Coordinates of N, CA and C in Angstrom, one line a residue:
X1 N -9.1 23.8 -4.0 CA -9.2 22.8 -5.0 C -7.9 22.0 -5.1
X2 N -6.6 22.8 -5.3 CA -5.4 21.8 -5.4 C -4.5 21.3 -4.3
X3 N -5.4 21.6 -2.8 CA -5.4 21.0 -1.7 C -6.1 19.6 -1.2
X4 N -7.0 19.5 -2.3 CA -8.5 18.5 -2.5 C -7.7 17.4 -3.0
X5 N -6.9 18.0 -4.0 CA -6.6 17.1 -5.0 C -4.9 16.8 -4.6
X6 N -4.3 17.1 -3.9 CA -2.9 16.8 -3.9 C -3.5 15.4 -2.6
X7 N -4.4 15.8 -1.6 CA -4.7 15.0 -0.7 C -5.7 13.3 -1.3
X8 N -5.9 13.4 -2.3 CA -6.2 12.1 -3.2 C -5.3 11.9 -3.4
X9 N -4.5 12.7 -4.2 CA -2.9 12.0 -4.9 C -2.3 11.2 -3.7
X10 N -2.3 11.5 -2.7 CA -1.6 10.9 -1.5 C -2.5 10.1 -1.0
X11 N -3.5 10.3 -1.0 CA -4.5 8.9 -0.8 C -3.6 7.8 -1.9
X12 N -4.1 7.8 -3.2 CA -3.9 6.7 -4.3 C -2.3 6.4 -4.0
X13 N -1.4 7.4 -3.6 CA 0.1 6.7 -3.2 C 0.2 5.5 -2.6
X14 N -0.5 6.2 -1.3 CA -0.9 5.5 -0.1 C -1.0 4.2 -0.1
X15 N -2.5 3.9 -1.4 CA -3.1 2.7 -1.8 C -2.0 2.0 -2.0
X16 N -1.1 2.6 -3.2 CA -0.4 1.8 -4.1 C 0.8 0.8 -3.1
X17 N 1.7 2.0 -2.2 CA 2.7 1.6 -1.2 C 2.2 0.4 -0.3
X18 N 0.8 0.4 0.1 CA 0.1 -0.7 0.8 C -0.4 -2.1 0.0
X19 N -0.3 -1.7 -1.1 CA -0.5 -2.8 -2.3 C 0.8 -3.6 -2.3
X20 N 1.6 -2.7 -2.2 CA 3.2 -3.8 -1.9 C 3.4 -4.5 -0.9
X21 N 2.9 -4.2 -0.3 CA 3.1 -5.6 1.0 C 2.3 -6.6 0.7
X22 N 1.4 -6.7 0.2 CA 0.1 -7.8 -0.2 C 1.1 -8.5 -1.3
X23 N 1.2 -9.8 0.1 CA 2.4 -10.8 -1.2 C 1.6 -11.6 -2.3
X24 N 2.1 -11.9 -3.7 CA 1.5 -12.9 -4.7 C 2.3 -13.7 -4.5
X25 N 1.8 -14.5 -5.5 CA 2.6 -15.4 -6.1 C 4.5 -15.6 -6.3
X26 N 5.3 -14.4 -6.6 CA 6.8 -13.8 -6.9 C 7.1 -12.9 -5.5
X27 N 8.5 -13.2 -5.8 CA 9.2 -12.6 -4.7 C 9.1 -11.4 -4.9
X28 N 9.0 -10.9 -4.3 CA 9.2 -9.1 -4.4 C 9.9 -8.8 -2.9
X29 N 10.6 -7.8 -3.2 CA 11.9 -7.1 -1.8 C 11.1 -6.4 -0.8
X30 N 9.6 -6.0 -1.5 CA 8.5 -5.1 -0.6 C 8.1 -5.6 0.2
X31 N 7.8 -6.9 0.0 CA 7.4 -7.5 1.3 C 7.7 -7.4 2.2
X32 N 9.1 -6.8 2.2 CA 9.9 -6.9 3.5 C 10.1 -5.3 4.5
X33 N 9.1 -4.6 3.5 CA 9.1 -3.0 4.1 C 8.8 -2.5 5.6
X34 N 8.0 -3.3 5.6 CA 7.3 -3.5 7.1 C 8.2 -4.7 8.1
X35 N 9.4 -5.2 7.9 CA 9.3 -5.6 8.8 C 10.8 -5.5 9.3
X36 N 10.8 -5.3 10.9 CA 11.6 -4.1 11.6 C 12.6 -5.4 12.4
X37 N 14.2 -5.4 12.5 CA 15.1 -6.2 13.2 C 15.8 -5.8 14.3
X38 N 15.9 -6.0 15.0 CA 16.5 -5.8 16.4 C 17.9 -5.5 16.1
X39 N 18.1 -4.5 15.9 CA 19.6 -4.0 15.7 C 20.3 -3.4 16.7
X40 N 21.3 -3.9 17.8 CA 21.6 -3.4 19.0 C 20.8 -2.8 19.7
X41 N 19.5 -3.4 19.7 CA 18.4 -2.2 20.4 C 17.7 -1.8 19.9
X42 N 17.6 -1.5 18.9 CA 16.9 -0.5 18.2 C 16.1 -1.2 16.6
X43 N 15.0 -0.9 16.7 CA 13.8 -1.8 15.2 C 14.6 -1.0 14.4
X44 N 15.2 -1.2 13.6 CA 15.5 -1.5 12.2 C 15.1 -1.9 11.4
X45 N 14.6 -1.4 10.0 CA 14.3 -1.7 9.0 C 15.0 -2.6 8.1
X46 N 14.2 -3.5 7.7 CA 15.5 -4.9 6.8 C 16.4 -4.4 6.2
X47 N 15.7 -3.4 4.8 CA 16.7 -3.1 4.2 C 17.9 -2.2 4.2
X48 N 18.1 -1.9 5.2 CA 19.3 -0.8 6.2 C 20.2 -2.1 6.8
X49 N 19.9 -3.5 7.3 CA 20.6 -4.2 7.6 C 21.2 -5.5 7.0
X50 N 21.3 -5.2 5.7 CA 21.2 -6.4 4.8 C 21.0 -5.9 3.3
X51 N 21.6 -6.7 2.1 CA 20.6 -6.7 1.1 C 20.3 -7.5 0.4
X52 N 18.7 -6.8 -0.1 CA 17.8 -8.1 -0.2 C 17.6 -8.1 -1.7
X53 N 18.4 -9.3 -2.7 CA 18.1 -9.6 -3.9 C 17.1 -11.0 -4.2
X54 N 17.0 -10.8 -5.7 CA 15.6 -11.6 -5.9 C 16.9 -12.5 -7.2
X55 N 17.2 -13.7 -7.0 CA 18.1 -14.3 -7.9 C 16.9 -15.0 -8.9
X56 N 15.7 -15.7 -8.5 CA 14.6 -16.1 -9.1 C 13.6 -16.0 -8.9
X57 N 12.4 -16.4 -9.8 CA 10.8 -15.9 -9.7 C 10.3 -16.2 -7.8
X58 N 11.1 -17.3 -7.4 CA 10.3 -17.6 -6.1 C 11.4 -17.3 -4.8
X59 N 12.4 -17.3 -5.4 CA 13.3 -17.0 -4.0 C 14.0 -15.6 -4.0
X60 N 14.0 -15.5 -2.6 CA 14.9 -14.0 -1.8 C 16.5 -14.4 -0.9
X61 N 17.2 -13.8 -1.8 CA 18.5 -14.1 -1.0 C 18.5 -12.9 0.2
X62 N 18.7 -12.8 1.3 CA 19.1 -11.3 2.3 C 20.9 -11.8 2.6
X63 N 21.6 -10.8 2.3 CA 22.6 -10.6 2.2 C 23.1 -9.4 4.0
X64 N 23.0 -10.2 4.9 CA 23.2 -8.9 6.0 C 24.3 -8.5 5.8
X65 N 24.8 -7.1 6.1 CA 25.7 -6.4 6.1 C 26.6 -7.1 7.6
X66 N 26.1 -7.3 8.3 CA 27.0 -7.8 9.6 C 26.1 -9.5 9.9
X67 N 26.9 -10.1 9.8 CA 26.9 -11.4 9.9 C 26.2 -12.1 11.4
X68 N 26.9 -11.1 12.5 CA 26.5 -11.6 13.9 C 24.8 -11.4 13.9
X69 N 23.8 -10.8 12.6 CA 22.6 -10.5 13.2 C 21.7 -11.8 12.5
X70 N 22.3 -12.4 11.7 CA 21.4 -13.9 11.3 C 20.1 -14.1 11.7
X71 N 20.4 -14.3 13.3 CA 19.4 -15.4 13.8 C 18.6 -14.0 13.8
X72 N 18.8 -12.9 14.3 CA 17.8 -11.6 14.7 C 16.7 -11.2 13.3
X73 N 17.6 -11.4 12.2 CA 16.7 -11.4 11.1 C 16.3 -12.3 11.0
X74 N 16.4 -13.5 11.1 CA 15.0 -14.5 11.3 C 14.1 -14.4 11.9
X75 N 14.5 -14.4 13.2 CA 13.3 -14.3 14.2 C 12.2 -12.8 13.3
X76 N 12.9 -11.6 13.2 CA 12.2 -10.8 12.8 C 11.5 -11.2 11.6
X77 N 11.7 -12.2 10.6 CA 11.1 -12.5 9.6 C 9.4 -13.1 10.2
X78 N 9.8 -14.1 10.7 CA 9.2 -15.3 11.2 C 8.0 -14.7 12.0
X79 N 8.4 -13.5 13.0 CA 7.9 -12.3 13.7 C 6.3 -11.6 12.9
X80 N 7.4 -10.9 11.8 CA 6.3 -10.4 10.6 C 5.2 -11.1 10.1
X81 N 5.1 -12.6 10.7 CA 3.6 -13.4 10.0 C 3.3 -13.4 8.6
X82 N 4.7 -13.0 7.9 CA 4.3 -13.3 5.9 C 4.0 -14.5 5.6
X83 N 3.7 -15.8 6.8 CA 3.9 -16.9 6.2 C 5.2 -17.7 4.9
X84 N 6.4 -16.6 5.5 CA 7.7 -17.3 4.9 C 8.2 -18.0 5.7
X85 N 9.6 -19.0 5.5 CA 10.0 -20.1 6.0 C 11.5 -19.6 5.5
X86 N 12.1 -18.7 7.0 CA 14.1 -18.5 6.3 C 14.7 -19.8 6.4
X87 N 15.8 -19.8 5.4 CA 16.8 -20.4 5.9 C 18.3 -19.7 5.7
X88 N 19.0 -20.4 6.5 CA 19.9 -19.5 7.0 C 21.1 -20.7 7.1
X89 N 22.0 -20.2 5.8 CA 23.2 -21.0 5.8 C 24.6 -21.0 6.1
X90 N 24.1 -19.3 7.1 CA 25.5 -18.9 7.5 C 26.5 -18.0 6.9
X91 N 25.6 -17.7 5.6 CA 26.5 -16.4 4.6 C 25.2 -15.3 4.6
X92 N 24.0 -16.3 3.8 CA 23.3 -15.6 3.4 C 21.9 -16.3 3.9
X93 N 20.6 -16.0 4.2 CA 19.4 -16.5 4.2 C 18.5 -16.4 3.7
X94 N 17.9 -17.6 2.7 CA 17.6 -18.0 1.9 C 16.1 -18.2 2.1
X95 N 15.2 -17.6 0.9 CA 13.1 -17.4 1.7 C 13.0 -18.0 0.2
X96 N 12.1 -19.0 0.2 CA 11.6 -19.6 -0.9 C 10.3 -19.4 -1.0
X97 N 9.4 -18.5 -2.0 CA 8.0 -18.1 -1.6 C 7.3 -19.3 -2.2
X98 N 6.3 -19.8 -0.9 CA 5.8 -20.8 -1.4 C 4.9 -20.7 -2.9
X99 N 4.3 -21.4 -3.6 CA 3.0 -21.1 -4.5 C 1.8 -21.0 -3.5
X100 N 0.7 -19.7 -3.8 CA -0.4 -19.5 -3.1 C -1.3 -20.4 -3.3
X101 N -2.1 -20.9 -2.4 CA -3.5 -21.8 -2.4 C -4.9 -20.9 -2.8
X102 N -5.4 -21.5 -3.9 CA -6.5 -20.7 -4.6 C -7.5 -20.4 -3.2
X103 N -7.8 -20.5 -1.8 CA -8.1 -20.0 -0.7 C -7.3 -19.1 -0.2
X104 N -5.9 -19.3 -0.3 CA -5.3 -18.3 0.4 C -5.1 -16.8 -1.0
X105 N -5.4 -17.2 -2.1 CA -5.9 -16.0 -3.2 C -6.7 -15.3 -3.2
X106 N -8.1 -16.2 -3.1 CA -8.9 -15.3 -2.2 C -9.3 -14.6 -1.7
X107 N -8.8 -14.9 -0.4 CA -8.7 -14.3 1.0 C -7.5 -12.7 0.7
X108 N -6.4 -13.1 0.3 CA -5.7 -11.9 -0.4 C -6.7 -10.9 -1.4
X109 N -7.3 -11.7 -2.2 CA -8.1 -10.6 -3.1 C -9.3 -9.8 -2.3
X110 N -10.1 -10.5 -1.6 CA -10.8 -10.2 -0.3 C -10.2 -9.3 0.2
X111 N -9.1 -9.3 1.1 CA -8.4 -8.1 2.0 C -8.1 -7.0 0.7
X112 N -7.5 -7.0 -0.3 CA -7.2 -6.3 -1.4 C -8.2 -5.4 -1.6
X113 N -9.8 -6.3 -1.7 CA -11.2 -5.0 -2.3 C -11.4 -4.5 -0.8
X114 N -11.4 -4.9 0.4 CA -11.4 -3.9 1.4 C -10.9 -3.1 1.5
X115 N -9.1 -3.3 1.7 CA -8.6 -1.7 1.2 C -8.8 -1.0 0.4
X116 N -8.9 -1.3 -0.6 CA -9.6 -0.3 -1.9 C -10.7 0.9 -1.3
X117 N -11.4 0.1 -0.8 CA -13.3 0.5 -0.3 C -12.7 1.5 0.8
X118 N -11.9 1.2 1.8 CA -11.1 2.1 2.6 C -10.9 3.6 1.8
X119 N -9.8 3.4 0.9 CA -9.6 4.6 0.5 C -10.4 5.2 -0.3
X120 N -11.2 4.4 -0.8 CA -12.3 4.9 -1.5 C -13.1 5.7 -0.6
X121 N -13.2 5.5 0.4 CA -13.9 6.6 1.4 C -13.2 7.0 2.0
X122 N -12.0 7.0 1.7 CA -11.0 8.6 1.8 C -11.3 9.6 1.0
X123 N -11.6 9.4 -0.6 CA -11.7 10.1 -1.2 C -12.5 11.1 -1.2
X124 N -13.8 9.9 -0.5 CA -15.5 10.5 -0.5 C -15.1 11.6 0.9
X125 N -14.3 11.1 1.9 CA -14.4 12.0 2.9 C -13.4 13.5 2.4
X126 N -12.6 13.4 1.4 CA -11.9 14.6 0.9 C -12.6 15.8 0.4
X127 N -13.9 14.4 -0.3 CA -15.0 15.4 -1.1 C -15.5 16.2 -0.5
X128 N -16.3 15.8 0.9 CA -17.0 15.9 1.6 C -16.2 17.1 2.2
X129 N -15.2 17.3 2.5 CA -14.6 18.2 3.5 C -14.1 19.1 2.0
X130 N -14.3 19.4 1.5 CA -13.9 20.4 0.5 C -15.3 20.6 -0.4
X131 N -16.4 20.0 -0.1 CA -17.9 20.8 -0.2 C -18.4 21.6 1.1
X132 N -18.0 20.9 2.3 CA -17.9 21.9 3.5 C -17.4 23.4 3.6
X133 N -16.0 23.0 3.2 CA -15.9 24.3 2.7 C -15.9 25.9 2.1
X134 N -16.4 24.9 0.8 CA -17.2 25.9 -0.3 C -18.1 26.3 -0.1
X135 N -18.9 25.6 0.9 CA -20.3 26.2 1.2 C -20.1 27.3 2.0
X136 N -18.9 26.9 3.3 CA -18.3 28.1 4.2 C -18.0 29.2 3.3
X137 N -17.6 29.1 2.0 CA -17.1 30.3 1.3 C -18.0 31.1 1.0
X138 N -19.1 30.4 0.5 CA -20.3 30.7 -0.4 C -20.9 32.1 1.1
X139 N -21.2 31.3 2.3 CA -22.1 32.0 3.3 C -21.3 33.1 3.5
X140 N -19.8 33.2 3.3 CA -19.1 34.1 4.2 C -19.0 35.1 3.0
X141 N -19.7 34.8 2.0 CA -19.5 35.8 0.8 C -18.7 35.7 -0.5
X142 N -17.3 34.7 -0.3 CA -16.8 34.8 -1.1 C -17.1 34.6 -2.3
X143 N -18.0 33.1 -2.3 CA -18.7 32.3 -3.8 C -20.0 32.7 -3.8
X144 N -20.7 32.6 -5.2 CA -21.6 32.8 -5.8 C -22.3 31.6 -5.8
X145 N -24.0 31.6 -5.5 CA -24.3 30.3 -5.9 C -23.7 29.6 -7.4
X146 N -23.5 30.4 -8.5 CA -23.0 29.9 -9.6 C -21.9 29.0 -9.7
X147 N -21.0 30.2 -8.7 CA -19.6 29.7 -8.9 C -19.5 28.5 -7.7
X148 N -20.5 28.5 -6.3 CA -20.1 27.4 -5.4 C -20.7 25.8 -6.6
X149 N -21.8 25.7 -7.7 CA -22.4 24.6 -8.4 C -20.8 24.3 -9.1
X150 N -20.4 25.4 -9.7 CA -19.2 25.2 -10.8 C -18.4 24.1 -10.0
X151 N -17.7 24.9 -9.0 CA -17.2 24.2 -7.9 C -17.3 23.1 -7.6
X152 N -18.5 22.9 -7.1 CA -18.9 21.3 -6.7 C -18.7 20.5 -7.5
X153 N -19.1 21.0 -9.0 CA -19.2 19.8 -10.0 C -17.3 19.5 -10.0
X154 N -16.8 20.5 -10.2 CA -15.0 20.5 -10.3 C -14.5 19.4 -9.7
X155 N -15.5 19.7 -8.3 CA -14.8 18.5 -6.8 C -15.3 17.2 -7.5
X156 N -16.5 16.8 -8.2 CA -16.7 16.0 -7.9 C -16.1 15.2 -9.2
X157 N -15.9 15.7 -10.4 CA -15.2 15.2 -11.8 C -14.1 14.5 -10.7
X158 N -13.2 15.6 -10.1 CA -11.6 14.9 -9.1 C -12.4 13.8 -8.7
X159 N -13.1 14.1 -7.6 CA -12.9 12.4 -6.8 C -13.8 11.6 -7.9
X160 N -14.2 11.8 -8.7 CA -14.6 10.4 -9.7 C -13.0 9.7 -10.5
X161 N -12.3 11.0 -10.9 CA -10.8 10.4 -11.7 C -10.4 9.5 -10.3
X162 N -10.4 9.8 -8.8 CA -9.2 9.6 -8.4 C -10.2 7.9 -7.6
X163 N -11.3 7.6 -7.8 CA -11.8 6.6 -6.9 C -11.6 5.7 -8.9
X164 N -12.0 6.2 -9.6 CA -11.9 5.1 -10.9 C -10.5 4.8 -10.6
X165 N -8.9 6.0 -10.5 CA -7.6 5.5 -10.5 C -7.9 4.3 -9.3
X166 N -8.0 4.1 -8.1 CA -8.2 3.4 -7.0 C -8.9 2.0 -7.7
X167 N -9.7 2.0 -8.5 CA -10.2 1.1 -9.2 C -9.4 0.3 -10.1
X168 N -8.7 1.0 -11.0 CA -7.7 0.6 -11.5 C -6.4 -0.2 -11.2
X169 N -6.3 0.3 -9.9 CA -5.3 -0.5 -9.3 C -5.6 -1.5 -8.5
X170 N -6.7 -1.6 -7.9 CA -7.3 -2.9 -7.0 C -7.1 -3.7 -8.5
X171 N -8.1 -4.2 -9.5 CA -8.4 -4.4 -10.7 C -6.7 -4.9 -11.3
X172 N -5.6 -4.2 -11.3 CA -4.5 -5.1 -11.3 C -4.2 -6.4 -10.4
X173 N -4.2 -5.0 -8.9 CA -3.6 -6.2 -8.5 C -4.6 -7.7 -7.9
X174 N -5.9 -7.4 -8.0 CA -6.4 -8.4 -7.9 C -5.7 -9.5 -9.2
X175 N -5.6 -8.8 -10.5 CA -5.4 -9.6 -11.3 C -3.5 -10.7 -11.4
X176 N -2.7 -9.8 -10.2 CA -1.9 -9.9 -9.9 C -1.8 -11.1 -9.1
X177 N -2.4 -10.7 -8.6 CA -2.9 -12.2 -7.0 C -3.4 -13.8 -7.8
X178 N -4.4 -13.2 -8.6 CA -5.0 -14.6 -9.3 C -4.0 -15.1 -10.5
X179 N -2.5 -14.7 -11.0 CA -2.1 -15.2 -12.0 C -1.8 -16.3 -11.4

């Protein structure tokens, strides 16, 4: 059971960490988690090569730590497909997030309730593989029909908490997307 349930908890993490890249409306520094810079060779992660502050609601200053890699963190911006636009004034480069188009809200909220549905059938498949289980337990002796029902119901209270939490947070951030 607390193998059932640590494996949700890391589902809903999952959800949430992947909820940060789904840009709104404000700048946020997450957006930039996923996207990797050519550092002598080697993908690099933005924020290892630079840092990335938020001075206002819509813009991202990136501050690189070595100045010669400019153009490489552009290109790597530009690369990542966020639909941002750097600019680059030679200290620092500057991302102005545009305002979203109630289409392109949408379409974000759209991709938003699919992931959700995704992990939501993570959950169901956690269920499912820890009623497998119990049943194995049950045949091999260890559980009782009583105690395999107790059981099941146990499993299933979890994945109802942990697919409503998954609900809860689509339900933000959809509401996030539409401000």
């Amino acid at each position: 059971m607390a193998d059932n349930e640590s494996r949700m908890e890391k589902t809903v993490n999952s959800l949430k960490e992947e909820y940060k890249s789904i840009r709104t409306g404000r700048a946020s520094a997450a957006i930039f988690d996923k996207v990797r810079v050519d550092y002598y060779g080697t993908p690099t992660p933005l924020n290892q090569v630079g840092n990335i502050s938020i001075p206002e609601a819509r813009t991202i200053v990136i501050s690189p730590f070595d100045k010669s890699i400019m153009g490489d963190i552009e290109k790597a911006i530009q690369k990542a497909e966020l639909g941002l636009n750097p600019n680059n004034d030679g200290k620092v480069i500057r991302i102005a997030i545009p305002p979203l188009t109630a289409d392109r809200r949408k379409e974000l909220v759209k991709q938003a309730k699919a992931t959700a549905e995704n992990y939501r059938t993570t959950i169901r498949n956690i269920r499912r593989d820890g009623n497998e289980d119990l049943k194995k337990q049950q045949k091999a002796g260890e559980l009782t029909e009583d105690q395999l029902k107790t059981e099941t119901e146990k499993l299933q209270k979890l994945t109802d908490k942990y697919i409503e939490e998954i609900n809860g947070i689509y339900e933000a951030k959809e509401k996030e997307i539409m401000e």
